[in-house]
Amino acid sequence: TGERTMTNDRTAPIPDEERSHLGHLLKTLIRRRWFFLGPLFVVGLLGFSVAQLMPVEYRSQAFIIVDQQKVPEQYVTPNVLMTLQRRLDAMTQQILSRTRLQRFIEEFGLYAQQRKKKAMDDLIDLMRKRISIELVQTPGRNEDLTGFRIYFSDEDPYMAQRVTGELTSLFIEQNVRERTQLSMGTTAFLESQLEQARKDLATVEEKVRQYKLQYLGQLPEQQQSNLQILSSLQAQLQANTSALDRAEQQRIYFESMRSQYEAARDLSRPAETSSSTGSMAPSSSSLPLAEATLADLWKQLNALSGKFTDRHPEVVRLKKEIADWEVAVQRLRSERMPLAEIDSRLKSIQAEVENGKRESEDLRKRIREVQNRLNMTPVREQELAGVVRQYESARTQYQSLLQKKMGSELASNLEQRQGGEQFRLLDPASLPKRPEPGRLKIIALGWVLGVGLGVVLTALREFADKTVHRESDLESYDSIEVLARIPTLRTANEQGRQKLLRTVEVAALTLVTLVSLGTGAHTFLNR
């Protein structure tokens, strides 16, 4: 019978609860309850203590929006190109400087109790930590800022609101001041650059002027004028040479006449010469007729010269006939001239010849000068091109700076009238109602940490315990088989002590739970 009993006990089915993993965890949690509940309540109450002992801080905030330039940029281009992020960083450094924060602390009476124990630098660092700036960016465009929020924390909510409002005003005023200063600084810089460009341009203009004065007549733009002057001088030289030749012929003629007149006054009159057409030269009594005929021949020659060239037969004939008539007229006139008049005419002709030679020499000299100027024109053109390039570069630079300076002045006037990019207070400094950080959050964090610590300690204790609590613990050993299950047997005293212990545990658990709920409710009502 005993063997049968052992066999029946051995083959009896194991309860589902024990085989269930959840049941095992539940039994483990009950067995190790104080490894779980101890850290839970200790850390939870510790979080409550921290929440109660932590200094209360109220956080006030204000929101500033960035208004873009009111005048379109196609009409007035802004001359403040520093990005909002950089300007905001610079303003933050200035506003959170030691001097500004010290003035805040002294003006608002901040940290009155702490000022007795801590140095001013420590208080300034503390205040700087309680100030924060949060940038607000355009959705989808992280590089564009639409505004920013200013936060300040203090034990007094009204003081937090007051300081936040003052910080907001400082940012707005600092933005206006900095943009105006940057704009005016840009304009002043462009003005100085423009003045320097104006001096450079004047220097180059003077250089060009001196160059043109130094090489006047050899400049490229005077080449056509020099060619016209050269052509005119050559024509004058040719005319003067022709006149000089005629004067030389007259001089030779009068010298010959004077010699003949002195040798024999009664020489026969010169024989009439035949013209190319067979007409005879006039006699001494036909001087007026000869002069009239000569004048008529000149008119005919002038008329034909406008139609034909000098090689035309009719023109050649008229020139020959005119030459014959001129000689005849001279002879007719000389027959009536006294010796004194011949001498007078001879002196006049000699003077005319001398003047003609001097004029010819002067014309040749002037022609050489003009030719030299024309020969130097290519050289001056290359030299002047370099000077002109300098002038054009200086003039372009001056014009560019002038336009930039005028545009910068418009932008500066717009900034002074606060028509450019401005900071506008959208949400004024708020009056905080709840302290920061929230006590409920600290208490909740304490309970969460308590649960986590309890689970970790319970798991470590369970893994470290080598005691056999289940049949599966024995089955893990290959050499041991479970033959029977014997329940725990306790005496009456042990059962009483266990009942008392459980009663104490339940009471303690109930008390701790009530204390936790009470502290939570107290914190919630006084948050």
Coordinates of C-alpha atoms in Angstrom, one line a residue:
T1 CA 0.0 0.0 0.0
G2 CA 2.8 2.4 0.9
E3 CA 4.5 1.7 -2.4
R4 CA 1.2 2.3 -4.2
T5 CA 0.8 5.6 -2.3
M6 CA 4.3 6.8 -3.3
T7 CA 3.6 5.8 -6.8
N8 CA 0.3 7.7 -6.7
D9 CA 2.0 10.8 -5.2
R10 CA 4.8 10.6 -7.7
T11 CA 2.4 10.4 -10.6
A12 CA 0.0 13.1 -9.3
P13 CA -0.4 16.0 -11.6
I14 CA 1.4 19.3 -10.7
P15 CA -1.0 22.2 -10.2
D16 CA -1.4 24.6 -13.1
E17 CA -0.7 27.6 -10.9
E18 CA 2.8 26.3 -10.1
R19 CA 3.5 25.5 -13.6
S20 CA 2.3 29.0 -14.7
H21 CA 5.1 31.5 -15.1
L22 CA 2.8 34.2 -13.8
G23 CA 2.1 32.2 -10.7
H24 CA 5.8 31.7 -10.1
L25 CA 6.4 35.4 -10.3
L26 CA 3.5 36.0 -7.9
K27 CA 4.9 33.6 -5.4
T28 CA 8.3 35.1 -5.8
L29 CA 7.0 38.6 -5.3
I30 CA 5.1 37.4 -2.1
R31 CA 8.2 35.6 -0.8
R32 CA 10.4 38.6 -1.5
R33 CA 7.8 41.2 -0.8
W34 CA 10.0 43.3 1.5
F35 CA 12.8 43.4 -1.1
F36 CA 10.2 45.0 -3.4
L37 CA 8.1 47.1 -0.9
G38 CA 11.0 48.4 1.1
P39 CA 12.8 50.3 -1.7
L40 CA 9.4 51.3 -3.1
F41 CA 8.3 53.1 0.0
V42 CA 11.7 54.4 1.0
V43 CA 12.5 55.9 -2.4
G44 CA 8.9 57.2 -2.7
L45 CA 9.0 58.9 0.7
L46 CA 12.5 60.2 -0.1
G47 CA 11.1 61.8 -3.3
F48 CA 8.4 63.4 -1.3
S49 CA 11.0 64.7 1.2
V50 CA 13.0 66.1 -1.7
A51 CA 9.9 67.7 -3.2
Q52 CA 9.1 69.3 0.1
L53 CA 12.6 70.5 1.0
M54 CA 13.5 71.6 -2.6
P55 CA 13.3 75.4 -2.9
V56 CA 10.2 76.6 -4.7
E57 CA 10.8 78.4 -8.0
Y58 CA 8.3 80.1 -10.2
R59 CA 9.0 80.4 -13.8
S60 CA 7.7 83.4 -15.8
Q61 CA 7.9 83.5 -19.6
A62 CA 7.4 86.1 -22.4
F63 CA 7.3 85.6 -26.1
I64 CA 8.8 88.1 -28.6
I65 CA 8.0 87.8 -32.3
V66 CA 10.3 89.1 -35.1
D67 CA 8.5 91.6 -37.4
Q68 CA 10.2 91.8 -40.8
Q69 CA 11.0 95.0 -42.6
K70 CA 7.9 97.0 -43.5
V71 CA 9.2 98.5 -46.7
P72 CA 9.8 95.9 -49.5
E73 CA 13.5 95.1 -50.0
Q74 CA 13.2 95.9 -53.7
Y75 CA 12.9 99.6 -52.7
V76 CA 15.2 99.7 -49.6
T77 CA 17.8 97.0 -49.2
P78 CA 18.7 96.4 -45.5
N79 CA 22.3 97.1 -44.7
V80 CA 22.3 95.0 -41.5
L81 CA 23.2 91.5 -42.8
M82 CA 24.0 89.8 -39.5
T83 CA 21.6 86.9 -39.0
L84 CA 19.1 87.0 -36.2
Q85 CA 20.7 84.1 -34.5
R86 CA 24.1 85.9 -34.3
R87 CA 22.5 89.2 -33.2
L88 CA 20.5 87.3 -30.6
D89 CA 23.6 85.6 -29.3
A90 CA 25.4 88.9 -29.1
M91 CA 22.5 90.6 -27.3
T92 CA 22.2 87.7 -24.9
Q93 CA 25.9 88.0 -24.0
Q94 CA 25.5 91.8 -23.4
I95 CA 22.3 91.5 -21.4
L96 CA 23.6 88.6 -19.3
S97 CA 26.9 90.4 -18.6
R98 CA 28.1 90.8 -15.1
T99 CA 27.3 94.5 -15.0
R100 CA 23.7 94.1 -16.2
L101 CA 23.0 91.2 -13.9
Q102 CA 24.5 93.0 -10.9
R103 CA 22.3 96.0 -11.6
F104 CA 19.3 93.6 -11.7
I105 CA 20.2 92.1 -8.4
E106 CA 20.7 95.4 -6.7
E107 CA 17.7 97.2 -8.3
F108 CA 15.2 94.4 -7.6
G109 CA 16.7 93.3 -4.3
L110 CA 17.1 89.7 -5.5
Y111 CA 18.7 87.0 -3.2
A112 CA 18.5 89.2 -0.1
Q113 CA 19.3 86.3 2.2
Q114 CA 21.9 84.7 0.0
R115 CA 23.8 88.0 -0.4
K116 CA 24.8 87.8 3.2
K117 CA 26.6 84.5 2.7
K118 CA 27.6 84.4 -1.0
A119 CA 29.8 86.6 -3.1
M120 CA 28.3 88.7 -5.9
D121 CA 29.9 86.6 -8.6
D122 CA 28.1 83.5 -7.2
L123 CA 24.8 85.3 -7.2
I124 CA 25.4 86.4 -10.8
D125 CA 26.1 82.9 -11.9
L126 CA 22.9 81.7 -10.1
M127 CA 20.8 84.3 -11.8
R128 CA 22.4 83.6 -15.2
K129 CA 21.4 79.9 -14.7
R130 CA 17.8 80.9 -14.0
I131 CA 17.6 82.8 -17.3
S132 CA 17.0 80.9 -20.5
I133 CA 16.3 81.8 -24.1
E134 CA 14.3 79.4 -26.3
L135 CA 14.3 80.1 -30.1
V136 CA 11.1 79.6 -32.1
Q137 CA 11.8 78.4 -35.6
T138 CA 9.6 78.3 -38.7
P139 CA 8.2 74.8 -39.2
G140 CA 10.1 73.1 -42.0
R141 CA 12.7 75.9 -42.2
N142 CA 15.0 75.5 -39.3
E143 CA 17.2 78.4 -40.4
D144 CA 14.4 81.0 -40.1
L145 CA 13.6 82.3 -36.7
T146 CA 10.1 83.7 -36.1
G147 CA 10.7 84.7 -32.5
F148 CA 12.0 83.6 -29.1
R149 CA 10.9 83.0 -25.5
I150 CA 12.5 84.4 -22.4
Y151 CA 12.3 82.5 -19.1
F152 CA 13.2 83.5 -15.6
S153 CA 12.8 81.6 -12.4
D154 CA 12.6 83.0 -8.8
E155 CA 11.1 82.1 -5.4
D156 CA 8.6 85.0 -5.7
P157 CA 6.2 84.7 -8.7
Y158 CA 5.7 88.4 -8.9
M159 CA 9.5 89.0 -8.9
A160 CA 9.9 86.4 -11.6
Q161 CA 7.2 88.3 -13.7
R162 CA 8.9 91.6 -13.1
V163 CA 12.4 90.5 -14.0
T164 CA 11.1 88.7 -17.1
G165 CA 9.3 91.9 -18.2
E166 CA 12.5 93.9 -17.7
L167 CA 14.5 91.4 -19.7
T168 CA 12.0 91.5 -22.5
S169 CA 12.2 95.3 -22.6
L170 CA 16.0 95.1 -22.7
F171 CA 16.0 92.7 -25.6
I172 CA 13.6 95.0 -27.6
E173 CA 15.6 98.1 -26.8
Q174 CA 18.9 96.4 -27.4
N175 CA 17.7 95.2 -30.8
V176 CA 16.7 98.7 -31.9
R177 CA 20.0 100.1 -30.6
E178 CA 22.2 97.5 -32.2
R179 CA 20.4 97.6 -35.6
T180 CA 20.7 101.3 -35.6
Q181 CA 24.3 101.2 -34.6
L182 CA 25.1 98.5 -37.2
S183 CA 23.3 100.4 -39.9
M184 CA 24.9 103.7 -39.1
G185 CA 28.3 102.0 -38.8
T186 CA 27.8 100.5 -42.3
T187 CA 26.9 103.9 -43.7
A188 CA 29.9 105.5 -42.0
F189 CA 32.2 102.9 -43.4
L190 CA 30.8 103.3 -46.9
E191 CA 31.2 107.1 -46.5
S192 CA 34.8 106.7 -45.6
Q193 CA 35.4 104.3 -48.5
L194 CA 33.5 106.7 -50.8
E195 CA 35.7 109.6 -49.7
Q196 CA 38.8 107.6 -50.3
A197 CA 37.4 106.6 -53.7
R198 CA 36.7 110.2 -54.5
K199 CA 40.3 111.1 -53.7
D200 CA 41.6 108.3 -55.8
L201 CA 39.4 109.3 -58.7
A202 CA 40.6 112.9 -58.4
T203 CA 44.2 111.7 -58.4
V204 CA 43.6 109.7 -61.5
E205 CA 41.7 112.5 -63.2
E206 CA 44.6 114.8 -62.5
K207 CA 47.0 112.2 -63.9
V208 CA 45.0 112.0 -67.1
R209 CA 44.8 115.8 -67.4
Q210 CA 48.5 116.2 -66.9
Y211 CA 49.2 113.4 -69.4
K212 CA 47.0 115.1 -72.0
L213 CA 48.6 118.5 -71.4
Q214 CA 52.1 117.0 -71.6
Y215 CA 51.4 115.2 -74.9
L216 CA 49.0 117.7 -76.4
G217 CA 48.8 117.1 -80.2
Q218 CA 50.0 113.5 -79.9
L219 CA 46.8 112.1 -78.5
P220 CA 44.7 109.5 -80.4
E221 CA 41.6 111.7 -80.5
Q222 CA 43.7 114.4 -82.2
Q223 CA 44.9 112.2 -85.0
Q224 CA 42.2 113.3 -87.5
S225 CA 42.8 116.9 -86.6
N226 CA 46.5 116.4 -87.2
L227 CA 45.8 114.8 -90.5
Q228 CA 43.7 117.8 -91.5
I229 CA 46.3 120.2 -90.4
L230 CA 49.0 118.3 -92.3
S231 CA 46.9 118.3 -95.4
S232 CA 46.3 122.1 -95.0
L233 CA 50.0 122.8 -94.4
Q234 CA 51.0 120.8 -97.4
A235 CA 48.5 122.6 -99.6
Q236 CA 49.8 126.0 -98.2
L237 CA 53.4 124.8 -98.9
Q238 CA 52.5 123.9 -102.4
A239 CA 50.7 127.2 -103.0
N240 CA 53.6 129.1 -101.4
T241 CA 56.1 127.2 -103.6
S242 CA 54.1 128.1 -106.7
A243 CA 53.9 131.7 -105.7
L244 CA 57.6 131.7 -104.9
D245 CA 58.4 130.2 -108.4
R246 CA 56.3 133.0 -110.0
A247 CA 58.1 135.6 -107.9
E248 CA 61.5 134.2 -108.9
Q249 CA 60.5 134.3 -112.5
Q250 CA 59.3 138.0 -112.1
R251 CA 62.5 138.8 -110.3
I252 CA 64.6 137.3 -113.0
Y253 CA 62.6 139.1 -115.6
F254 CA 62.9 142.5 -113.9
E255 CA 66.6 142.0 -113.4
S256 CA 67.0 141.3 -117.1
M257 CA 64.7 144.2 -118.0
R258 CA 66.7 146.5 -115.8
S259 CA 70.0 145.4 -117.4
Q260 CA 68.5 145.9 -120.8
Y261 CA 67.0 149.2 -119.9
E262 CA 70.3 150.5 -118.7
A263 CA 72.1 149.2 -121.7
A264 CA 69.9 150.7 -124.4
R265 CA 66.6 152.4 -123.9
D266 CA 66.1 152.5 -127.7
L267 CA 66.1 148.8 -128.1
S268 CA 63.4 147.6 -130.3
R269 CA 60.3 146.4 -128.7
P270 CA 60.1 142.8 -128.2
A271 CA 58.7 141.0 -131.1
E272 CA 55.2 139.8 -130.7
T273 CA 55.1 136.2 -130.0
S274 CA 52.6 133.9 -131.4
S275 CA 50.3 132.0 -129.1
S276 CA 49.5 128.3 -129.5
T277 CA 46.5 129.3 -131.6
G278 CA 48.5 131.5 -133.9
S279 CA 47.3 134.9 -132.5
M280 CA 49.9 137.7 -132.2
A281 CA 50.9 139.5 -128.9
P282 CA 49.5 143.0 -128.6
S283 CA 51.6 146.1 -129.3
S284 CA 52.5 148.8 -126.8
S285 CA 49.4 150.7 -127.7
S286 CA 47.2 147.7 -127.0
L287 CA 48.1 147.2 -123.3
P288 CA 44.5 147.5 -122.0
L289 CA 43.3 145.1 -124.7
A290 CA 46.1 142.6 -123.7
E291 CA 45.1 142.9 -120.0
A292 CA 41.4 142.3 -120.9
T293 CA 42.3 139.3 -123.1
L294 CA 44.4 137.9 -120.2
A295 CA 41.6 138.3 -117.8
D296 CA 39.2 136.6 -120.2
L297 CA 41.6 133.7 -120.6
W298 CA 41.8 133.2 -116.9
K299 CA 38.0 133.1 -116.6
Q300 CA 38.0 130.4 -119.3
L301 CA 40.7 128.4 -117.5
N302 CA 38.8 128.6 -114.2
A303 CA 35.7 127.4 -115.9
L304 CA 37.4 124.4 -117.6
S305 CA 39.4 123.5 -114.4
G306 CA 36.1 122.7 -112.7
K307 CA 35.2 120.2 -115.5
F308 CA 38.5 118.8 -116.7
T309 CA 41.9 117.8 -115.3
D310 CA 45.2 119.6 -115.9
R311 CA 46.0 117.2 -118.6
H312 CA 43.1 118.0 -120.8
P313 CA 44.2 119.5 -124.2
E314 CA 42.0 122.6 -123.9
V315 CA 43.3 123.3 -120.4
V316 CA 46.9 122.8 -121.6
R317 CA 46.3 125.2 -124.5
L318 CA 44.7 127.9 -122.3
K319 CA 47.6 127.7 -119.8
K320 CA 50.1 128.1 -122.6
E321 CA 48.2 131.0 -124.1
I322 CA 47.9 132.6 -120.7
A323 CA 51.7 132.3 -120.2
D324 CA 52.3 134.0 -123.5
W325 CA 49.9 136.8 -122.7
E326 CA 51.4 137.3 -119.3
V327 CA 54.9 137.7 -120.8
A328 CA 53.5 140.1 -123.4
V329 CA 51.7 142.2 -120.8
Q330 CA 54.8 142.3 -118.7
R331 CA 56.8 143.6 -121.7
L332 CA 54.1 146.1 -122.5
R333 CA 54.1 147.4 -118.9
S334 CA 57.9 147.5 -118.8
E335 CA 58.1 149.7 -121.8
R336 CA 56.2 152.4 -119.9
M337 CA 58.0 151.8 -116.6
P338 CA 60.7 154.2 -115.6
L339 CA 63.9 152.8 -114.1
A340 CA 63.0 153.8 -110.6
E341 CA 59.7 151.9 -110.8
I342 CA 61.6 148.8 -112.1
D343 CA 63.9 149.1 -109.2
S344 CA 61.0 149.4 -106.8
R345 CA 59.3 146.4 -108.3
L346 CA 62.5 144.4 -108.2
K347 CA 62.9 145.2 -104.5
S348 CA 59.3 144.3 -103.8
I349 CA 59.7 141.0 -105.7
Q350 CA 63.0 140.3 -103.8
A351 CA 61.2 140.9 -100.5
E352 CA 58.4 138.7 -101.6
V353 CA 60.9 136.0 -102.5
E354 CA 62.6 136.2 -99.1
N355 CA 59.2 136.1 -97.3
G356 CA 58.2 133.2 -99.5
K357 CA 61.3 131.3 -98.5
R358 CA 60.8 132.0 -94.9
E359 CA 57.2 131.0 -95.1
S360 CA 58.1 127.8 -96.9
E361 CA 60.7 126.9 -94.3
D362 CA 58.2 127.6 -91.5
L363 CA 55.6 125.5 -93.3
R364 CA 58.1 122.6 -93.7
K365 CA 59.0 122.9 -90.0
R366 CA 55.4 122.8 -89.0
I367 CA 54.8 119.8 -91.3
R368 CA 57.6 117.9 -89.7
E369 CA 56.2 118.7 -86.2
V370 CA 52.7 117.4 -87.3
Q371 CA 54.3 114.3 -88.8
N372 CA 56.2 113.7 -85.6
R373 CA 53.0 114.0 -83.6
L374 CA 51.3 111.5 -86.0
N375 CA 54.2 109.1 -85.6
M376 CA 54.0 109.3 -81.8
T377 CA 50.2 108.8 -81.8
P378 CA 50.3 104.9 -81.5
V379 CA 52.8 105.2 -78.6
R380 CA 50.6 107.7 -76.8
E381 CA 47.5 105.6 -77.5
Q382 CA 49.0 102.6 -75.7
E383 CA 50.2 104.8 -72.8
L384 CA 46.9 106.6 -72.5
A385 CA 45.0 103.3 -72.6
G386 CA 46.7 102.3 -69.3
V387 CA 45.9 105.7 -67.7
V388 CA 42.3 105.5 -69.0
R389 CA 41.9 102.0 -67.5
Q390 CA 43.0 103.3 -64.2
Y391 CA 40.5 106.1 -64.5
E392 CA 37.6 103.9 -65.5
S393 CA 38.4 101.5 -62.7
A394 CA 38.5 104.4 -60.2
R395 CA 35.3 105.9 -61.6
T396 CA 33.5 102.5 -61.5
Q397 CA 34.5 102.0 -57.9
Y398 CA 33.4 105.4 -57.0
Q399 CA 30.0 105.0 -58.7
S400 CA 29.5 101.6 -57.0
L401 CA 30.3 103.0 -53.6
L402 CA 28.1 106.0 -54.2
Q403 CA 25.1 103.8 -55.0
K404 CA 25.8 101.6 -52.0
K405 CA 26.2 104.6 -49.7
M406 CA 22.9 106.1 -50.9
G407 CA 21.2 102.8 -50.4
S408 CA 22.8 102.5 -46.9
E409 CA 21.6 105.9 -46.0
L410 CA 18.0 104.9 -46.9
A411 CA 18.3 101.8 -44.8
S412 CA 19.7 103.8 -41.9
N413 CA 16.9 106.3 -42.1
L414 CA 14.5 103.4 -42.2
E415 CA 16.1 101.9 -39.1
Q416 CA 16.0 105.2 -37.2
R417 CA 12.3 105.4 -38.0
Q418 CA 12.0 101.8 -36.8
G419 CA 10.7 100.6 -40.1
G420 CA 13.2 97.7 -40.4
E421 CA 13.2 94.4 -38.7
Q422 CA 11.9 94.8 -35.2
F423 CA 11.2 92.8 -32.0
R424 CA 7.5 92.9 -31.0
L425 CA 6.2 91.7 -27.7
L426 CA 3.5 89.1 -28.5
D427 CA 3.0 87.6 -25.0
P428 CA 4.0 89.8 -22.0
A429 CA 5.7 88.3 -19.0
S430 CA 3.3 85.8 -17.3
L431 CA 2.6 85.5 -13.6
P432 CA 3.4 81.9 -12.8
K433 CA 0.9 80.0 -10.6
R434 CA 2.8 76.8 -10.1
P435 CA 6.3 76.3 -9.0
E436 CA 9.0 74.8 -11.1
P437 CA 10.0 72.0 -11.1
G438 CA 6.5 70.5 -10.2
R439 CA 6.4 68.6 -6.9
L440 CA 4.1 66.0 -8.3
K441 CA 6.7 65.2 -10.9
I442 CA 9.4 64.7 -8.3
I443 CA 7.1 62.5 -6.2
A444 CA 6.1 60.4 -9.2
L445 CA 9.7 60.1 -10.2
G446 CA 10.5 58.8 -6.7
W447 CA 7.8 56.1 -6.9
V448 CA 8.9 55.1 -10.3
L449 CA 12.5 54.8 -9.1
G450 CA 11.3 52.9 -6.1
V451 CA 9.5 50.4 -8.2
G452 CA 12.5 50.0 -10.4
L453 CA 14.9 49.5 -7.5
G454 CA 12.5 47.0 -5.8
V455 CA 12.3 44.9 -9.0
V456 CA 16.1 44.9 -9.3
L457 CA 16.7 44.0 -5.6
T458 CA 14.0 41.3 -5.8
A459 CA 15.5 39.8 -8.9
L460 CA 19.1 39.9 -7.5
R461 CA 17.9 38.2 -4.2
E462 CA 16.0 35.5 -6.1
F463 CA 18.9 34.7 -8.3
A464 CA 21.3 34.6 -5.4
D465 CA 19.1 32.2 -3.4
K466 CA 19.9 28.5 -3.9
T467 CA 17.0 27.2 -1.8
V468 CA 14.7 24.7 -3.5
H469 CA 11.2 26.1 -3.8
R470 CA 9.8 24.1 -6.7
E471 CA 9.9 20.6 -8.2
S472 CA 11.5 22.1 -11.3
D473 CA 14.4 23.2 -9.2
L474 CA 15.1 19.6 -8.3
E475 CA 14.5 18.4 -11.8
S476 CA 17.3 20.6 -13.0
Y477 CA 19.6 18.1 -11.4
D478 CA 19.7 14.9 -13.4
S479 CA 20.5 12.6 -10.5
I480 CA 17.6 13.6 -8.3
E481 CA 14.0 12.4 -8.7
V482 CA 10.9 13.7 -6.9
L483 CA 9.3 10.8 -5.1
A484 CA 6.7 12.6 -2.9
R485 CA 5.6 16.0 -1.8
I486 CA 5.4 16.8 1.9
P487 CA 3.6 20.0 2.9
T488 CA 5.1 22.4 5.5
L489 CA 4.0 21.4 9.0
R490 CA 4.0 24.2 11.7
T491 CA 3.2 24.0 15.4
A492 CA 0.5 26.1 17.1
N493 CA 3.0 28.6 18.3
E494 CA 4.6 29.0 14.9
Q495 CA 1.2 29.5 13.3
G496 CA 0.4 32.2 15.9
R497 CA 3.6 34.0 15.3
Q498 CA 3.1 33.8 11.5
K499 CA -0.4 35.2 11.9
L500 CA 0.9 38.0 14.1
L501 CA 3.7 38.8 11.6
R502 CA 1.3 39.0 8.7
T503 CA -1.1 41.2 10.7
V504 CA 1.9 43.6 11.4
E505 CA 2.9 43.5 7.8
V506 CA -0.6 44.3 6.6
A507 CA -0.9 47.2 9.2
A508 CA 2.5 48.6 8.2
L509 CA 1.7 48.3 4.5
T510 CA -1.7 50.0 5.1
L511 CA 0.0 52.8 7.1
V512 CA 2.7 53.4 4.6
T513 CA 0.1 53.4 1.8
L514 CA -2.1 55.9 3.7
V515 CA 0.9 58.1 4.3
S516 CA 1.9 58.0 0.6
L517 CA -1.6 58.9 -0.5
G518 CA -1.8 61.7 2.1
T519 CA 1.5 63.2 1.0
G520 CA 0.4 62.9 -2.6
A521 CA -2.9 64.7 -1.9
H522 CA -1.1 67.3 0.2
T523 CA 1.3 68.0 -2.6
F524 CA -1.5 68.1 -5.2
L525 CA -3.5 70.6 -3.2
N526 CA -0.4 72.8 -2.4
R527 CA 1.3 72.6 -5.8

